[in-house]
């Protein structure tokens, strides 16, 4: 099993993402933004950071990188994709997920451990969690306020596509406390908080984040 | 060559905390009478005469703005 982690100029969390993929027992493959080649991976993760300095809008320029053309194509054919933080922003800009992520309502960069509820445990990235499980992983962003039209939010809620919801405090003013969503198939998931920073208790608040990576392994093996 | 200006603004229903922060700062700085501020982006493009309005609209809608949350206006400016 091979899982790719993409590095754009300004990506920060590719190393932790690769570490998390390996901790889950898969082979991590480093993918470069300028290469239109997925090197035979079974799934792709877009890590967090500040691709292209967040110029124009977070994720707006990364969305046009050569590697994104092949990722968008493969995603449409069913390849699982996870976008974390800036990666979530890139997926929204690319139209693989609906909505947009805007400046935090409080205007501060927020960096803290955050409780989330796993509301959908049937996506390719969340089967290892109990439904409504509460997990704690770090959140760290400037532009994390999920925003979409009312009809889009109603559709997401109605179809169970709100995968993660903030519990306790909402760190950024996201509509409906939305922290992460999926596409209609459940194979494409994006979330603002960082599961790759919570894979062992020595370096994170928990090992709750590992569940996303293990879930993906299950889904690819059984697919 | 022509100069084209593209103004991008958050849609009216979208919360604009940056604009609000500017509005709240004004009375503190001694400026009264400004009830609201919305913050957007202003782009100036130098374009060849061969670039038509349809292409400019594609640039504005597909890249300079995010139609999910922003509106845009494209206008040619006499140079």
PDB file of C-alpha atoms in Angstrom, chain A residues 32-190:
ATOM      1  CA  UNK A  32       6.326  17.052  -5.817  1.00  0.00           C
ATOM      2  CA  UNK A  33       3.989  19.843  -6.907  1.00  0.00           C
ATOM      3  CA  UNK A  34       5.691  20.214 -10.270  1.00  0.00           C
ATOM      4  CA  UNK A  35       5.432  16.552 -11.272  1.00  0.00           C
ATOM      5  CA  UNK A  36       2.356  15.407 -13.152  1.00  0.00           C
ATOM      6  CA  UNK A  37       2.890  11.865 -11.862  1.00  0.00           C
ATOM      7  CA  UNK A  38       1.401  10.020  -8.881  1.00  0.00           C
ATOM      8  CA  UNK A  39       4.102   7.312  -8.816  1.00  0.00           C
ATOM      9  CA  UNK A  40       1.620   4.479  -8.416  1.00  0.00           C
ATOM     10  CA  UNK A  41       0.087   5.567  -5.103  1.00  0.00           C
ATOM     11  CA  UNK A  42      -3.243   4.171  -3.884  1.00  0.00           C
ATOM     12  CA  UNK A  43      -4.268   7.409  -2.147  1.00  0.00           C
ATOM     13  CA  UNK A  44      -3.016  10.984  -1.742  1.00  0.00           C
ATOM     14  CA  UNK A  45      -2.795  13.339   1.224  1.00  0.00           C
ATOM     15  CA  UNK A  46      -2.467  17.108   0.785  1.00  0.00           C
ATOM     16  CA  UNK A  47      -0.691  18.280   3.959  1.00  0.00           C
ATOM     17  CA  UNK A  48      -0.981  21.592   5.736  1.00  0.00           C
ATOM     18  CA  UNK A  49       1.130  24.703   5.518  1.00  0.00           C
ATOM     19  CA  UNK A  50       1.034  27.876   3.459  1.00  0.00           C
ATOM     20  CA  UNK A  51       1.356  26.819  -0.173  1.00  0.00           C
ATOM     21  CA  UNK A  52       2.538  29.738  -2.291  1.00  0.00           C
ATOM     22  CA  UNK A  53       2.433  31.907   0.828  1.00  0.00           C
ATOM     23  CA  UNK A  54      -1.402  31.853   0.789  1.00  0.00           C
ATOM     24  CA  UNK A  55      -1.068  34.533  -1.923  1.00  0.00           C
ATOM     25  CA  UNK A  56      -4.374  35.489  -3.559  1.00  0.00           C
ATOM     26  CA  UNK A  57      -6.350  33.049  -1.317  1.00  0.00           C
ATOM     27  CA  UNK A  58      -5.283  30.030   0.705  1.00  0.00           C
ATOM     28  CA  UNK A  59      -4.960  27.131  -1.748  1.00  0.00           C
ATOM     29  CA  UNK A  60      -5.855  29.194  -4.823  1.00  0.00           C
ATOM     30  CA  UNK A  61      -2.494  28.869  -6.582  1.00  0.00           C
ATOM     31  CA  UNK A  62      -1.638  25.332  -5.433  1.00  0.00           C
ATOM     32  CA  UNK A  63      -4.863  24.200  -7.042  1.00  0.00           C
ATOM     33  CA  UNK A  64      -3.259  24.853 -10.466  1.00  0.00           C
ATOM     34  CA  UNK A  65       0.011  22.968  -9.786  1.00  0.00           C
ATOM     35  CA  UNK A  66       0.787  20.182 -12.305  1.00  0.00           C
ATOM     36  CA  UNK A  67       0.410  17.471  -9.651  1.00  0.00           C
ATOM     37  CA  UNK A  68      -3.154  18.677  -8.962  1.00  0.00           C
ATOM     38  CA  UNK A  69      -4.260  17.907 -12.536  1.00  0.00           C
ATOM     39  CA  UNK A  70      -3.460  14.225 -12.034  1.00  0.00           C
ATOM     40  CA  UNK A  71      -4.846  14.187  -8.478  1.00  0.00           C
ATOM     41  CA  UNK A  72      -8.165  15.720  -9.614  1.00  0.00           C
ATOM     42  CA  UNK A  73      -8.342  13.204 -12.455  1.00  0.00           C
ATOM     43  CA  UNK A  74      -7.580  10.241 -10.161  1.00  0.00           C
ATOM     44  CA  UNK A  75      -9.992  11.516  -7.498  1.00  0.00           C
ATOM     45  CA  UNK A  76     -12.806  11.601 -10.044  1.00  0.00           C
ATOM     46  CA  UNK A  77     -12.000   7.937 -10.773  1.00  0.00           C
ATOM     47  CA  UNK A  78     -12.308   7.024  -7.089  1.00  0.00           C
ATOM     48  CA  UNK A  79      -8.844   7.443  -5.585  1.00  0.00           C
ATOM     49  CA  UNK A  80      -9.125   8.453  -1.899  1.00  0.00           C
ATOM     50  CA  UNK A  81      -7.819  11.951  -1.109  1.00  0.00           C
ATOM     51  CA  UNK A  82      -7.406  13.612   2.284  1.00  0.00           C
ATOM     52  CA  UNK A  83      -6.799  17.340   2.613  1.00  0.00           C
ATOM     53  CA  UNK A  84      -5.516  18.610   5.945  1.00  0.00           C
ATOM     54  CA  UNK A  85      -5.701  22.338   6.745  1.00  0.00           C
ATOM     55  CA  UNK A  86      -4.112  24.004   3.700  1.00  0.00           C
ATOM     56  CA  UNK A  87      -4.806  20.732   1.879  1.00  0.00           C
ATOM     57  CA  UNK A  88      -8.531  21.151   2.711  1.00  0.00           C
ATOM     58  CA  UNK A  89      -8.348  24.696   1.336  1.00  0.00           C
ATOM     59  CA  UNK A  90      -6.752  23.355  -1.867  1.00  0.00           C
ATOM     60  CA  UNK A  91      -9.525  20.721  -2.272  1.00  0.00           C
ATOM     61  CA  UNK A  92     -12.201  23.428  -1.918  1.00  0.00           C
ATOM     62  CA  UNK A  93     -10.441  25.700  -4.420  1.00  0.00           C
ATOM     63  CA  UNK A  94     -10.141  22.730  -6.797  1.00  0.00           C
ATOM     64  CA  UNK A  95     -13.872  22.054  -6.529  1.00  0.00           C
ATOM     65  CA  UNK A  96     -13.351  18.519  -5.170  1.00  0.00           C
ATOM     66  CA  UNK A  97     -15.126  19.640  -1.982  1.00  0.00           C
ATOM     67  CA  UNK A  98     -17.797  22.374  -1.716  1.00  0.00           C
ATOM     68  CA  UNK A  99     -17.516  25.645   0.179  1.00  0.00           C
ATOM     69  CA  UNK A 100     -14.574  27.862   1.069  1.00  0.00           C
ATOM     70  CA  UNK A 101     -12.332  28.554   4.056  1.00  0.00           C
ATOM     71  CA  UNK A 102     -12.081  32.176   5.109  1.00  0.00           C
ATOM     72  CA  UNK A 103     -10.154  34.203   7.684  1.00  0.00           C
ATOM     73  CA  UNK A 104     -10.878  33.093  11.274  1.00  0.00           C
ATOM     74  CA  UNK A 105     -13.755  35.131  12.678  1.00  0.00           C
ATOM     75  CA  UNK A 106     -11.557  36.229  15.610  1.00  0.00           C
ATOM     76  CA  UNK A 107      -8.775  37.291  13.185  1.00  0.00           C
ATOM     77  CA  UNK A 108      -6.168  35.487  15.300  1.00  0.00           C
ATOM     78  CA  UNK A 109      -4.035  32.590  14.198  1.00  0.00           C
ATOM     79  CA  UNK A 110      -5.372  29.770  16.389  1.00  0.00           C
ATOM     80  CA  UNK A 111      -3.063  26.979  17.564  1.00  0.00           C
ATOM     81  CA  UNK A 112      -4.333  24.633  20.257  1.00  0.00           C
ATOM     82  CA  UNK A 113      -5.528  21.110  20.996  1.00  0.00           C
ATOM     83  CA  UNK A 114      -9.121  20.813  19.828  1.00  0.00           C
ATOM     84  CA  UNK A 115     -11.911  18.353  20.608  1.00  0.00           C
ATOM     85  CA  UNK A 116     -13.813  17.071  17.586  1.00  0.00           C
ATOM     86  CA  UNK A 117     -16.772  14.764  17.163  1.00  0.00           C
ATOM     87  CA  UNK A 118     -16.555  12.140  14.416  1.00  0.00           C
ATOM     88  CA  UNK A 119     -20.054  12.383  12.941  1.00  0.00           C
ATOM     89  CA  UNK A 120     -19.560  10.108   9.961  1.00  0.00           C
ATOM     90  CA  UNK A 121     -17.550   6.926  10.454  1.00  0.00           C
ATOM     91  CA  UNK A 122     -18.324   5.500   7.030  1.00  0.00           C
ATOM     92  CA  UNK A 123     -15.900   7.557   4.927  1.00  0.00           C
ATOM     93  CA  UNK A 124     -12.674   6.030   3.599  1.00  0.00           C
ATOM     94  CA  UNK A 125     -10.777   7.978   6.260  1.00  0.00           C
ATOM     95  CA  UNK A 126     -12.926   7.453   9.395  1.00  0.00           C
ATOM     96  CA  UNK A 127     -14.033   3.788   9.674  1.00  0.00           C
ATOM     97  CA  UNK A 128     -11.705   3.152  12.621  1.00  0.00           C
ATOM     98  CA  UNK A 129     -13.696   5.568  14.798  1.00  0.00           C
ATOM     99  CA  UNK A 130     -16.958   4.900  16.624  1.00  0.00           C
ATOM    100  CA  UNK A 131     -19.775   7.121  15.383  1.00  0.00           C
ATOM    101  CA  UNK A 132     -19.928  10.293  17.525  1.00  0.00           C
ATOM    102  CA  UNK A 133     -16.538   9.484  19.073  1.00  0.00           C
ATOM    103  CA  UNK A 134     -14.847  12.553  20.530  1.00  0.00           C
ATOM    104  CA  UNK A 135     -11.173  12.932  19.648  1.00  0.00           C
ATOM    105  CA  UNK A 136      -8.557  15.552  20.452  1.00  0.00           C
ATOM    106  CA  UNK A 137      -6.030  16.694  17.848  1.00  0.00           C
ATOM    107  CA  UNK A 138      -4.283  20.027  17.212  1.00  0.00           C
ATOM    108  CA  UNK A 139      -5.865  22.803  15.189  1.00  0.00           C
ATOM    109  CA  UNK A 140      -3.573  25.550  13.817  1.00  0.00           C
ATOM    110  CA  UNK A 141      -4.703  27.945  11.146  1.00  0.00           C
ATOM    111  CA  UNK A 142      -5.410  31.510  10.092  1.00  0.00           C
ATOM    112  CA  UNK A 143      -8.099  30.745   7.497  1.00  0.00           C
ATOM    113  CA  UNK A 144     -10.250  27.993   8.952  1.00  0.00           C
ATOM    114  CA  UNK A 145     -13.765  29.402   8.882  1.00  0.00           C
ATOM    115  CA  UNK A 146     -15.808  27.023   6.742  1.00  0.00           C
ATOM    116  CA  UNK A 147     -18.305  28.981   4.673  1.00  0.00           C
ATOM    117  CA  UNK A 148     -20.805  27.859   2.050  1.00  0.00           C
ATOM    118  CA  UNK A 149     -24.234  28.817   0.779  1.00  0.00           C
ATOM    119  CA  UNK A 150     -27.178  27.738   2.913  1.00  0.00           C
ATOM    120  CA  UNK A 151     -28.225  25.196   0.282  1.00  0.00           C
ATOM    121  CA  UNK A 152     -24.728  23.657   0.286  1.00  0.00           C
ATOM    122  CA  UNK A 153     -24.645  23.437   4.090  1.00  0.00           C
ATOM    123  CA  UNK A 154     -28.152  21.912   4.110  1.00  0.00           C
ATOM    124  CA  UNK A 155     -27.001  19.352   1.535  1.00  0.00           C
ATOM    125  CA  UNK A 156     -23.884  18.477   3.565  1.00  0.00           C
ATOM    126  CA  UNK A 157     -25.909  18.119   6.764  1.00  0.00           C
ATOM    127  CA  UNK A 158     -28.724  16.198   5.087  1.00  0.00           C
ATOM    128  CA  UNK A 159     -26.384  13.707   3.416  1.00  0.00           C
ATOM    129  CA  UNK A 160     -24.256  13.144   6.524  1.00  0.00           C
ATOM    130  CA  UNK A 161     -21.242  14.711   4.865  1.00  0.00           C
ATOM    131  CA  UNK A 162     -20.204  16.736   7.900  1.00  0.00           C
ATOM    132  CA  UNK A 163     -17.487  14.289   8.994  1.00  0.00           C
ATOM    133  CA  UNK A 164     -15.939  16.237  11.886  1.00  0.00           C
ATOM    134  CA  UNK A 165     -17.522  18.912  14.048  1.00  0.00           C
ATOM    135  CA  UNK A 166     -15.864  21.139  16.650  1.00  0.00           C
ATOM    136  CA  UNK A 167     -16.853  20.282  20.216  1.00  0.00           C
ATOM    137  CA  UNK A 168     -16.751  22.902  22.965  1.00  0.00           C
ATOM    138  CA  UNK A 169     -15.326  26.049  21.415  1.00  0.00           C
ATOM    139  CA  UNK A 170     -15.560  26.792  17.722  1.00  0.00           C
ATOM    140  CA  UNK A 171     -12.023  28.076  16.987  1.00  0.00           C
ATOM    141  CA  UNK A 172     -12.763  30.064  13.839  1.00  0.00           C
ATOM    142  CA  UNK A 173     -16.477  30.791  13.386  1.00  0.00           C
ATOM    143  CA  UNK A 174     -17.098  27.890  10.980  1.00  0.00           C
ATOM    144  CA  UNK A 175     -20.748  27.519   9.967  1.00  0.00           C
ATOM    145  CA  UNK A 176     -22.480  24.829  12.042  1.00  0.00           C
ATOM    146  CA  UNK A 177     -19.147  24.195  13.856  1.00  0.00           C
ATOM    147  CA  UNK A 178     -18.000  22.289  10.760  1.00  0.00           C
ATOM    148  CA  UNK A 179     -14.389  21.062  11.036  1.00  0.00           C
ATOM    149  CA  UNK A 180     -14.328  18.571   8.166  1.00  0.00           C
ATOM    150  CA  UNK A 181     -16.512  17.387   5.272  1.00  0.00           C
ATOM    151  CA  UNK A 182     -16.552  14.743   2.564  1.00  0.00           C
ATOM    152  CA  UNK A 183     -17.588  14.427  -1.067  1.00  0.00           C
ATOM    153  CA  UNK A 184     -20.713  12.342  -1.838  1.00  0.00           C
ATOM    154  CA  UNK A 185     -18.652   9.127  -2.147  1.00  0.00           C
ATOM    155  CA  UNK A 186     -16.851   9.499   1.203  1.00  0.00           C
ATOM    156  CA  UNK A 187     -13.490   8.972  -0.488  1.00  0.00           C
ATOM    157  CA  UNK A 188     -12.507  12.649  -0.548  1.00  0.00           C
ATOM    158  CA  UNK A 189     -12.312  14.219   2.914  1.00  0.00           C
ATOM    159  CA  UNK A 190     -10.986  17.587   4.081  1.00  0.00           C
TER     160      UNK A 190
END
